[in-house]
Tab-separated table of C-alpha atoms in Angstrom:
chain	number	residue	atom	x	y	z
A	190	MET	CA	37.161	47.116	6.947
A	191	SER	CA	37.351	46.630	10.436
A	192	SER	CA	40.198	47.791	12.943
A	193	SER	CA	41.234	43.932	13.556
A	194	ALA	CA	41.595	43.401	9.410
A	195	ASP	CA	43.257	46.726	9.028
A	196	ARG	CA	46.024	45.250	12.176
A	197	ALA	CA	46.168	41.919	10.475
A	198	LEU	CA	46.685	42.888	6.769
A	199	ASN	CA	49.545	45.707	8.109
A	200	SER	CA	50.703	42.978	10.853
A	201	GLY	CA	54.508	42.168	9.461
A	202	ILE	CA	55.379	45.087	7.733
A	203	VAL	CA	58.869	46.262	7.810
A	204	ASN	CA	58.559	49.845	9.448
A	205	GLY	CA	61.499	52.443	9.253
A	206	GLY	CA	64.936	50.972	8.098
A	207	ILE	CA	64.949	54.116	5.903
A	208	SER	CA	63.224	53.155	3.265
A	209	TYR	CA	61.730	50.423	0.920
A	210	TRP	CA	64.016	51.441	-1.464
A	211	PHE	CA	66.882	50.709	0.815
A	212	ALA	CA	65.540	47.295	2.074
A	213	ASP	CA	65.242	46.613	-2.126
A	214	ASP	CA	68.873	47.515	-3.212
A	215	GLY	CA	70.562	47.176	0.424
A	216	LEU	CA	71.893	49.465	2.995
A	217	PRO	CA	75.432	50.935	1.993
A	218	ALA	CA	78.857	50.776	3.017
A	219	VAL	CA	79.422	53.687	5.439
A	220	ARG	CA	82.546	55.632	4.436
A	221	GLU	CA	85.430	56.413	6.438
A	222	PRO	CA	84.670	59.786	8.824
A	223	LEU	CA	86.588	63.007	8.774
A	224	THR	CA	89.327	61.881	11.353
A	225	GLU	CA	91.273	65.483	11.562
A	226	ASP	CA	91.204	69.021	10.033
A	227	ALA	CA	91.383	69.480	6.857
A	228	ASN	CA	91.072	71.624	3.652
A	229	ALA	CA	89.496	71.607	0.335
A	230	ASP	CA	88.999	74.217	-2.265
A	231	VAL	CA	84.962	73.717	-1.700
A	232	VAL	CA	83.481	71.945	1.045
A	233	ILE	CA	79.583	70.965	0.625
A	234	VAL	CA	77.403	69.720	3.845
A	235	GLY	CA	74.858	67.393	2.648
A	236	GLY	CA	75.378	63.851	0.706
A	237	GLY	CA	72.145	64.030	-0.935
A	238	TYR	CA	70.793	65.317	-4.413
A	239	THR	CA	72.074	68.406	-4.058
A	240	GLY	CA	75.194	68.190	-2.202
A	241	LEU	CA	76.287	65.163	-4.734
A	242	TRP	CA	74.961	66.555	-7.854
A	243	THR	CA	76.784	70.164	-7.057
A	244	ALA	CA	80.100	67.977	-6.166
A	245	TYR	CA	79.353	66.058	-9.365
A	246	TYR	CA	79.286	69.418	-11.910
A	247	LEU	CA	81.838	70.891	-9.899
A	248	LYS	CA	84.368	68.448	-11.016
A	249	LYS	CA	82.929	68.096	-14.256
A	250	THR	CA	83.971	71.567	-15.001
A	251	ALA	CA	86.621	72.123	-12.798
A	252	PRO	CA	88.386	69.007	-12.137
A	253	PHE	CA	91.640	70.662	-10.530
A	254	LEU	CA	89.019	71.751	-7.824
A	255	ARG	CA	89.959	69.928	-4.102
A	256	ILE	CA	86.191	69.035	-3.163
A	257	THR	CA	84.873	67.362	0.071
A	258	VAL	CA	81.656	66.310	1.026
A	259	LEU	CA	80.257	66.120	4.425
A	260	GLU	CA	77.614	63.542	5.199
A	261	GLN	CA	76.312	62.892	8.767
A	262	LYS	CA	74.881	59.803	8.002
A	263	PHE	CA	75.288	58.010	4.907
A	264	CYS	CA	74.278	59.470	1.322
A	265	GLY	CA	70.881	59.385	1.014
A	266	TYR	CA	70.159	58.692	4.062
A	267	GLY	CA	67.857	61.794	4.152
A	268	ALA	CA	64.722	62.735	1.923
A	269	SER	CA	67.035	61.884	-1.357
A	270	GLY	CA	66.570	58.158	-0.194
A	271	ARG	CA	62.937	58.146	1.226
A	272	ASN	CA	61.334	59.716	-1.663
A	273	GLY	CA	58.785	58.644	-4.114
A	274	GLY	CA	61.074	58.618	-6.934
A	275	TRP	CA	59.249	61.352	-9.023
A	276	LEU	CA	61.185	62.720	-11.477
A	277	TYR	CA	59.247	65.286	-12.655
A	278	ASN	CA	59.452	69.577	-13.671
A	279	GLY	CA	57.473	70.524	-10.497
A	280	VAL	CA	59.257	73.340	-9.324
A	281	ALA	CA	58.675	75.041	-5.685
A	282	GLY	CA	57.580	78.998	-5.827
A	283	ARG	CA	57.304	79.108	-9.483
A	284	ASP	CA	53.971	81.571	-9.108
A	285	ARG	CA	55.342	83.570	-6.853
A	286	TYR	CA	58.731	84.054	-8.765
A	287	ALA	CA	56.875	85.296	-11.690
A	288	LYS	CA	54.863	88.022	-9.155
A	289	LEU	CA	58.025	89.246	-8.188
A	290	HIS	CA	60.366	89.100	-10.983
A	291	GLY	CA	57.804	88.706	-13.757
A	292	HIS	CA	56.223	86.164	-16.290
A	293	GLU	CA	59.146	85.254	-18.760
A	294	ALA	CA	61.409	84.944	-15.946
A	295	ALA	CA	59.005	82.138	-14.303
A	296	VAL	CA	58.689	80.796	-17.783
A	297	ARG	CA	62.843	80.533	-17.947
A	298	LEU	CA	62.543	78.254	-14.617
A	299	GLN	CA	59.971	76.340	-15.878
A	300	GLN	CA	61.367	75.434	-19.028
A	301	ALA	CA	64.782	74.765	-17.280
A	302	MET	CA	63.128	72.806	-15.104
A	303	ASN	CA	61.457	70.222	-18.009
A	304	ASP	CA	65.076	70.341	-18.951
A	305	THR	CA	66.172	68.872	-16.012
A	306	VAL	CA	64.095	65.533	-15.846
A	307	ASP	CA	66.143	64.770	-19.485
A	308	GLU	CA	69.353	65.638	-17.981
A	309	VAL	CA	68.964	63.701	-14.788
A	310	ILE	CA	67.879	60.817	-17.272
A	311	ARG	CA	71.373	61.763	-19.459
A	312	VAL	CA	73.371	61.387	-16.517
A	313	ALA	CA	72.439	58.273	-15.404
A	314	ALA	CA	72.722	56.606	-18.264
A	315	GLU	CA	76.340	57.941	-19.080
A	316	GLU	CA	77.264	57.015	-15.640
A	317	GLY	CA	75.970	53.766	-15.788
A	318	ILE	CA	73.714	54.307	-12.850
A	319	GLU	CA	70.800	51.625	-13.142
A	320	ALA	CA	67.680	53.389	-11.369
A	321	ASP	CA	64.714	51.709	-12.966
A	322	VAL	CA	63.907	54.716	-14.800
A	323	HIS	CA	60.647	54.827	-16.809
A	324	LYS	CA	59.766	58.025	-18.199
A	325	GLY	CA	55.809	57.778	-18.391
A	326	GLY	CA	55.451	60.972	-17.432
A	327	VAL	CA	53.091	62.447	-14.632
A	328	LEU	CA	49.460	61.740	-14.397
A	329	GLU	CA	47.233	63.620	-11.749
A	330	VAL	CA	43.766	62.339	-11.303
A	331	ALA	CA	40.882	64.361	-10.087
A	332	ARG	CA	38.325	62.742	-8.283
A	333	THR	CA	35.230	65.404	-6.669
A	334	PRO	CA	34.359	68.465	-8.773
A	335	ALA	CA	36.356	70.296	-7.046
A	336	GLN	CA	39.587	68.628	-7.597
A	337	LEU	CA	38.537	68.820	-11.574
A	338	ALA	CA	38.009	72.433	-11.040
A	339	ARG	CA	41.336	72.679	-9.536
A	340	LEU	CA	42.836	70.203	-11.903
A	341	ARG	CA	41.662	72.109	-15.182
A	342	ALA	CA	42.817	75.790	-13.315
A	343	PHE	CA	46.360	73.874	-12.826
A	344	HIS	CA	46.699	72.792	-16.657
A	345	GLU	CA	45.774	75.885	-18.143
A	346	ARG	CA	47.819	77.690	-15.418
A	347	GLU	CA	50.944	74.911	-17.093
A	348	LEU	CA	50.211	75.811	-20.468
A	349	ALA	CA	51.245	79.971	-19.882
A	350	PHE	CA	53.679	78.714	-18.546
A	351	GLY	CA	55.298	77.389	-21.810
A	352	GLU	CA	54.416	73.569	-21.193
A	353	LYS	CA	52.458	72.903	-24.816
A	354	ASP	CA	53.041	69.579	-24.854
A	355	ARG	CA	50.614	68.675	-21.542
A	356	GLU	CA	47.228	66.565	-22.454
A	357	LEU	CA	43.984	66.810	-20.559
A	358	TYR	CA	41.636	63.691	-20.266
A	359	GLY	CA	37.800	63.289	-19.192
A	360	ALA	CA	36.902	60.219	-17.205
A	361	ARG	CA	37.202	57.670	-19.850
A	362	GLU	CA	40.138	58.873	-21.383
A	363	THR	CA	41.812	58.449	-17.686
A	364	ALA	CA	40.549	54.912	-16.881
A	365	GLY	CA	42.438	54.041	-20.441
A	366	ARG	CA	45.484	54.968	-18.706
A	367	ILE	CA	44.715	53.974	-14.956
A	368	ARG	CA	41.158	52.666	-13.362
A	369	VAL	CA	41.638	55.002	-10.434
A	370	ALA	CA	37.734	54.640	-8.729
A	371	ASP	CA	35.526	57.505	-9.044
A	372	ALA	CA	38.416	59.457	-10.960
A	373	VAL	CA	36.373	62.351	-13.449
A	374	GLY	CA	39.363	63.623	-15.189
A	375	SER	CA	42.862	63.845	-15.118
A	376	ALA	CA	45.956	65.780	-16.594
A	377	TRP	CA	49.181	64.303	-17.641
A	378	THR	CA	52.741	65.902	-18.827
A	379	PRO	CA	55.417	63.765	-20.908
A	380	HIS	CA	57.980	65.996	-18.267
A	381	GLY	CA	58.102	63.261	-15.493
A	382	ALA	CA	59.433	59.785	-14.857
A	383	ARG	CA	59.535	57.164	-11.799
A	384	LEU	CA	62.604	56.028	-10.781
A	385	ASN	CA	64.529	54.308	-7.661
A	386	PRO	CA	65.541	56.831	-5.327
A	387	ALA	CA	68.011	54.715	-3.572
A	388	LYS	CA	69.596	53.289	-6.667
A	389	LEU	CA	70.479	56.978	-8.023
A	390	VAL	CA	71.715	58.412	-5.007
A	391	LYS	CA	74.439	55.330	-4.405
A	392	GLY	CA	75.119	55.414	-7.794
A	393	LEU	CA	75.837	59.261	-7.805
A	394	ALA	CA	77.973	59.083	-4.540
A	395	ALA	CA	80.240	56.358	-6.431
A	396	ALA	CA	80.174	58.057	-9.817
A	397	VAL	CA	81.328	61.687	-7.618
A	398	GLU	CA	83.540	59.597	-5.662
A	399	ALA	CA	85.338	57.927	-8.901
A	400	LEU	CA	85.633	61.843	-9.776
A	401	GLY	CA	88.052	62.661	-7.329
A	402	VAL	CA	85.812	63.944	-4.931
A	403	THR	CA	86.346	62.821	-0.969
A	404	ILE	CA	83.250	61.929	0.861
A	405	HIS	CA	83.397	61.469	4.398
A	406	GLU	CA	80.207	59.873	5.898
A	407	ALA	CA	79.102	59.459	9.736
A	408	THR	CA	80.655	62.799	9.680
A	409	PRO	CA	77.566	65.688	11.619
A	410	VAL	CA	78.584	68.996	10.623
A	411	THR	CA	77.509	71.291	13.642
A	412	GLU	CA	78.404	74.542	12.841
A	413	ILE	CA	79.136	76.432	9.513
A	414	ARG	CA	80.614	79.555	9.189
A	415	PRO	CA	82.549	81.545	6.287
A	416	LYS	CA	85.324	79.209	5.540
A	417	HIS	CA	84.914	76.276	8.137
A	418	ALA	CA	82.159	73.568	8.151
A	419	VAL	CA	82.868	72.243	11.899
A	420	THR	CA	82.325	68.458	13.045
A	421	PRO	CA	82.960	66.822	16.364
A	422	TYR	CA	86.164	65.348	14.498
A	423	GLY	CA	87.949	67.846	13.425
A	424	THR	CA	87.241	71.146	10.868
A	425	VAL	CA	87.316	71.596	7.110
A	426	ARG	CA	88.183	74.819	5.606
A	427	ALA	CA	87.644	76.136	1.859
A	428	PRO	CA	86.693	79.429	0.524
A	429	TYR	CA	83.008	77.956	-0.717
A	430	VAL	CA	81.167	76.126	2.312
A	431	LEU	CA	78.282	75.120	0.559
A	432	ARG	CA	75.166	73.697	2.509
A	433	CYS	CA	72.859	71.148	0.963
A	434	THR	CA	71.149	70.012	3.730
A	435	GLU	CA	67.366	70.194	3.064
A	436	GLY	CA	65.344	68.829	5.789
A	437	PHE	CA	68.119	68.277	8.513
A	438	THR	CA	68.895	72.101	8.187
A	439	ALA	CA	66.999	72.738	11.163
A	440	SER	CA	69.850	70.894	12.984
A	441	LEU	CA	72.719	73.244	12.553
A	442	LYS	CA	73.522	75.981	14.868
A	443	GLY	CA	71.929	79.259	14.013
A	444	GLN	CA	69.448	77.457	11.289
A	445	ARG	CA	66.507	75.904	13.911
A	446	ARG	CA	64.199	78.613	11.943
A	447	THR	CA	65.163	78.444	8.412
A	448	TRP	CA	63.759	75.911	6.994
A	449	LEU	CA	60.887	73.519	8.425
A	450	PRO	CA	61.380	70.269	8.261
A	451	MET	CA	58.171	68.995	6.376
A	452	ASN	CA	57.323	65.198	7.528
A	453	SER	CA	56.358	62.875	4.637
A	454	SER	CA	54.950	59.318	5.101
A	455	MET	CA	55.289	56.439	2.125
A	456	ILE	CA	54.261	52.774	2.137
A	457	ALA	CA	54.908	49.757	-0.852
A	458	THR	CA	53.019	47.291	-0.917
A	459	GLU	CA	53.657	43.678	-1.773
A	460	PRO	CA	54.188	42.820	-5.292
A	461	LEU	CA	50.499	42.678	-7.077
A	462	THR	CA	49.961	39.863	-8.938
A	463	ASP	CA	49.429	40.233	-13.058
A	464	GLU	CA	45.035	39.836	-12.581
A	465	GLN	CA	45.229	42.904	-10.188
A	466	TRP	CA	47.732	44.764	-12.811
A	467	ALA	CA	45.237	43.929	-15.377
A	468	ALA	CA	42.604	45.427	-12.985
A	469	ILE	CA	44.416	48.392	-12.615
A	470	GLY	CA	45.951	49.353	-15.890
A	471	TRP	CA	48.717	51.384	-15.274
A	472	ASP	CA	50.986	49.989	-17.858
A	473	GLY	CA	52.092	53.204	-18.465
A	474	ARG	CA	53.542	53.210	-15.100
A	475	GLU	CA	52.959	56.913	-14.957
A	476	ALA	CA	53.984	58.475	-11.727
A	477	LEU	CA	50.423	59.122	-10.466
A	478	GLY	CA	49.123	62.273	-7.924
A	479	ASP	CA	46.254	64.023	-7.125
A	480	MET	CA	44.116	67.186	-6.653
A	481	ALA	CA	43.299	66.629	-3.187
A	482	HIS	CA	44.692	69.469	-0.642
A	483	ALA	CA	46.384	67.158	1.224
A	484	TYR	CA	47.522	65.019	-1.909
A	485	MET	CA	48.769	61.652	-2.629
A	486	TYR	CA	51.887	60.584	-4.644
A	487	ALA	CA	52.071	57.275	-5.856
A	488	GLN	CA	54.349	55.250	-8.511
A	489	ARG	CA	54.370	51.420	-9.844
A	490	THR	CA	57.298	50.244	-9.037
A	491	ALA	CA	59.911	48.487	-10.914
A	492	ASP	CA	59.172	45.206	-9.374
A	493	GLY	CA	55.440	45.988	-9.654
A	494	ARG	CA	54.335	47.199	-6.126
A	495	ILE	CA	52.811	50.410	-5.649
A	496	ALA	CA	54.611	53.090	-3.331
A	497	LEU	CA	52.685	55.578	-2.397
A	498	GLY	CA	53.018	58.649	0.200
A	499	GLY	CA	51.302	61.465	1.651
A	500	ARG	CA	51.408	63.228	4.803
A	501	GLY	CA	51.235	61.636	7.977
A	502	VAL	CA	52.656	63.454	11.482
A	503	PRO	CA	53.148	66.516	9.411
A	504	TYR	CA	55.945	68.348	11.447
A	505	ARG	CA	57.808	67.434	15.028
A	506	PHE	CA	57.409	70.031	17.112
A	507	GLY	CA	60.817	71.885	17.766
A	508	SER	CA	61.779	70.470	14.342
A	509	ARG	CA	62.606	67.348	15.180
A	510	THR	CA	63.256	64.282	12.340
A	511	ASP	CA	62.093	61.015	12.846
A	512	ASN	CA	64.320	57.795	13.465
A	513	ASP	CA	65.454	56.173	10.606
A	514	GLY	CA	61.758	56.571	9.072
A	515	ARG	CA	59.348	54.975	11.319
A	516	THR	CA	56.133	55.894	10.988
A	517	GLN	CA	53.061	55.514	13.148
A	518	PRO	CA	50.262	53.042	12.441
A	519	GLU	CA	47.574	55.365	12.413
A	520	THR	CA	49.666	56.973	9.409
A	521	VAL	CA	50.145	53.612	7.895
A	522	GLU	CA	46.413	53.090	7.807
A	523	ALA	CA	45.311	55.947	6.514
A	524	LEU	CA	47.802	55.660	3.797
A	525	ARG	CA	46.630	52.344	2.706
A	526	ASP	CA	42.865	53.814	3.190
A	527	ILE	CA	44.191	56.149	-0.069
A	528	LEU	CA	45.412	53.015	-1.482
A	529	VAL	CA	42.324	51.048	-1.274
A	530	ALA	CA	40.070	53.857	-2.031
A	531	PHE	CA	42.334	54.872	-5.574
A	532	PHE	CA	41.978	50.751	-6.282
A	533	PRO	CA	39.333	48.916	-4.157
A	534	ALA	CA	40.605	45.679	-6.078
A	535	LEU	CA	43.171	45.829	-3.750
A	536	ALA	CA	41.320	45.811	-0.347
A	537	GLY	CA	42.874	42.572	0.331
A	538	THR	CA	46.718	43.585	-0.217
A	539	ARG	CA	49.233	43.577	2.111
A	540	VAL	CA	51.691	46.815	2.933
A	541	ALA	CA	55.285	45.425	2.904
A	542	HIS	CA	57.050	48.297	3.951
A	543	ALA	CA	56.248	51.732	5.375
A	544	TRP	CA	58.627	54.927	6.242
A	545	SER	CA	58.643	58.284	7.002
A	546	GLY	CA	61.035	61.059	6.138
A	547	VAL	CA	61.406	65.022	6.085
A	548	LEU	CA	61.424	67.532	3.237
A	549	GLY	CA	62.839	71.345	3.487
A	550	VAL	CA	60.091	74.354	3.127
A	551	PRO	CA	60.964	77.882	3.012
A	552	ARG	CA	58.241	80.282	5.044
A	553	ASP	CA	57.566	81.428	1.094
A	554	TRP	CA	57.771	77.884	-0.256
A	555	CYS	CA	60.094	78.982	-2.536
A	556	ALA	CA	62.971	76.788	-3.794
A	557	THR	CA	66.019	78.956	-3.629
A	558	VAL	CA	69.523	78.930	-4.744
A	559	THR	CA	72.614	81.403	-3.102
A	560	LEU	CA	75.868	82.120	-2.780
A	561	ASP	CA	76.685	84.836	-0.488
A	562	ARG	CA	79.699	86.557	-2.404
A	563	THR	CA	81.274	88.354	0.859
A	564	THR	CA	81.738	84.631	2.818
A	565	GLY	CA	81.296	82.032	0.418
A	566	LEU	CA	78.690	80.579	2.170
A	567	GLY	CA	76.126	78.950	-0.054
A	568	TRP	CA	72.901	76.890	0.138
A	569	ALA	CA	70.194	75.591	-2.198
A	570	GLY	CA	66.795	73.744	-1.488
A	571	GLY	CA	63.284	74.267	-0.154
A	572	TYR	CA	62.092	71.952	-2.325
A	573	VAL	CA	58.918	71.523	-0.790
A	574	GLY	CA	58.657	67.606	-1.858
A	575	SER	CA	59.715	68.107	-5.439
A	576	GLY	CA	63.480	67.814	-5.242
A	577	VAL	CA	64.508	64.645	-7.387
A	578	ALA	CA	64.741	66.947	-10.425
A	579	THR	CA	64.950	70.177	-8.853
A	580	ALA	CA	67.847	69.059	-7.027
A	581	ASN	CA	69.807	68.830	-10.138
A	582	LEU	CA	68.670	72.254	-11.331
A	583	ALA	CA	69.735	73.740	-7.697
A	584	ALA	CA	73.482	71.961	-8.167
A	585	ARG	CA	73.714	73.529	-11.587
A	586	THR	CA	72.893	76.952	-10.871
A	587	LEU	CA	74.930	76.735	-7.462
A	588	THR	CA	77.949	75.265	-9.781
A	589	ASP	CA	77.648	78.477	-11.801
A	590	LEU	CA	77.228	80.806	-8.775
A	591	VAL	CA	80.783	79.265	-7.686
A	592	GLN	CA	82.249	79.502	-11.211
A	593	LEU	CA	80.950	83.002	-11.412
A	594	ASP	CA	82.301	84.229	-8.190
A	595	SER	CA	85.909	82.464	-8.141
A	596	GLY	CA	86.488	84.329	-11.962
A	597	GLN	CA	86.393	80.790	-13.544
A	598	GLY	CA	83.290	81.590	-15.561
A	599	GLY	CA	81.015	84.611	-16.074
A	600	PRO	CA	77.017	84.401	-15.785
A	601	THR	CA	74.855	81.906	-17.368
A	602	PRO	CA	70.913	81.424	-17.610
A	603	LEU	CA	71.000	79.749	-14.683
A	604	THR	CA	72.789	82.112	-12.701
A	605	ALA	CA	70.327	84.600	-14.059
A	606	LEU	CA	67.062	82.663	-13.093
A	607	PRO	CA	64.459	83.947	-10.525
A	608	TRP	CA	65.875	81.708	-7.779
A	609	ALA	CA	69.153	82.705	-7.536
A	610	GLY	CA	69.698	85.010	-4.633
A	611	HIS	CA	66.308	84.674	-3.296
A	612	LYS	CA	65.921	85.924	0.298
A	613	VAL	CA	63.122	84.798	2.721
A	614	ARG	CA	62.094	85.525	6.473
A	615	LYS	CA	62.818	82.989	8.971
A	616	TRP	CA	59.730	80.803	10.181
A	617	GLU	CA	57.942	81.332	13.576
A	618	PRO	CA	59.261	80.467	16.707
A	619	GLU	CA	57.499	77.777	18.530
A	620	PRO	CA	55.046	77.181	20.043
A	621	LEU	CA	53.834	79.104	16.882
A	622	ARG	CA	55.675	76.756	14.128
A	623	TRP	CA	53.809	73.711	15.662
A	624	LEU	CA	50.339	75.157	15.771
A	625	GLY	CA	50.505	76.524	12.603
A	626	VAL	CA	51.258	73.794	10.784
A	627	GLN	CA	49.002	71.431	12.599
A	628	SER	CA	46.365	73.268	12.031
A	629	MET	CA	47.045	74.009	8.426
A	630	TYR	CA	46.694	69.964	7.533
A	631	ALA	CA	44.171	69.525	9.471
A	632	THR	CA	42.651	72.101	7.584
A	633	TYR	CA	43.757	70.786	4.255
A	634	ARG	CA	42.124	67.236	5.675
A	635	THR	CA	38.630	68.770	6.966
A	636	ALA	CA	38.474	70.772	3.667
A	637	ASP	CA	38.980	67.206	1.245
A	638	ARG	CA	36.579	65.597	3.264
A	639	ARG	CA	33.663	68.544	2.820
A	640	GLU	CA	34.637	68.494	-0.957
A	641	ALA	CA	34.137	64.964	-1.291
A	642	LEU	CA	30.813	64.856	0.781
A	643	THR	CA	29.376	68.038	-0.821
A	644	HIS	CA	30.542	67.342	-4.343
A	645	ALA	CA	30.973	71.189	-4.477
A	646	ALA	CA	32.265	72.082	-7.772
A	647	GLY	CA	34.465	75.223	-6.324
A	648	SER	CA	37.099	74.564	-3.705
A	649	SER	CA	36.462	74.529	-0.210
A	650	ARG	CA	36.852	77.907	1.076
A	651	LEU	CA	38.652	76.286	4.357
A	652	ALA	CA	41.459	75.374	2.224
A	653	ARG	CA	41.861	79.004	0.632
A	654	ILE	CA	41.955	80.313	4.115
A	655	ALA	CA	44.888	77.426	4.956
A	656	ASP	CA	46.751	78.412	1.680
A	657	ARG	CA	46.787	82.141	3.128
A	658	VAL	CA	48.122	81.365	6.635
A	659	ALA	CA	50.392	79.138	5.311
A	660	GLY	CA	52.020	81.857	3.261
A	661	ARG	CA	51.346	79.767	-0.274
A	662	GLY	CA	48.608	81.991	-1.821
């Protein structure tokens, strides 16, 4: 398709505005900001999934606790309101945890993640949160011989970590589920669902507030120190201060190099016609991904669109974050190219929305949950793009750690998970950080192009080099 045709199809896009999910469901009314110094038993910094789930479980476990949530914009402004709506059982760092703590410890972490998918669905139903949840599992497709080799290895690895109910498909079986062009195989797990992330975070915030938790929005926290969360409008003092800021962690004093804010971008099409859906299939509404090094992720939305994401500009110099999700035109076109490559029948389909957001990436790519018992400072995050479900398990782990430290509870299976108390070194200073991430994703894209051109059966050596440089290998 010519660039002029691309521009015509991309004209009229709602670009930014946080995300399509908020355009669909409406931006929330912003809650009152903090206006003076205050006291609490627990103060939570960040009103996304991690912070809200932590407040939810703490209040459910110990209703007498005075809990305050501080959010710089509004609940769900960050990754919780911008993600791809994949509620699934992936957890960042599992293989590394197996090396550090043994295979069985990593199996326990994986089993907890499998169960977490159903836990989120259970609580949403119990609290009356209508988030367009459909549990169709996750289907990951391979479109080249190298991707197929990685898919089979991935499938075997998941089986080894206890996921016995997953299935591996050939080209014909894959086409029976969804007709992705050039698909040569796929793997499916039942431990996944698609949802509308903004509806989930808005419903969760309302449920937390109904339990008696105080939420102050439009209240940026500038510094966290023991027993203090400092804002321009006052300081909240509490024995426990929990940092739940994921990709926005770098904006806090002293945290610039803690977690890297990795950028991810998405598009959503106009609603497809019945004829287009008949051509594509996708009746099971599985969450859809692939085995490319620079991978894509997608879902069939409740209102009949395709929402599809991947890497655009992967990282902004100095750990800066975007302005309300606005996305570069070349990124929109690149994502649209992926859409049409997967589904050629959609060549004339208009992209209606585009947006971006950041996710938190630790230097070793491991999600972690920690409570420092000497200071009362805790944190959870570093989900590397798998946060919709992981945030729930992390919040329950953080809840149990607070209960254990305060004497209100004892050790639990969650406090024994290998990610509890995991420590990781900081990212390199600039410009090394920027150069490293840019070159890493440029290498991954080159590796994907080379695999597609050569049809080699093995993964490109370039990708293996990039993995080692990134610290993912």
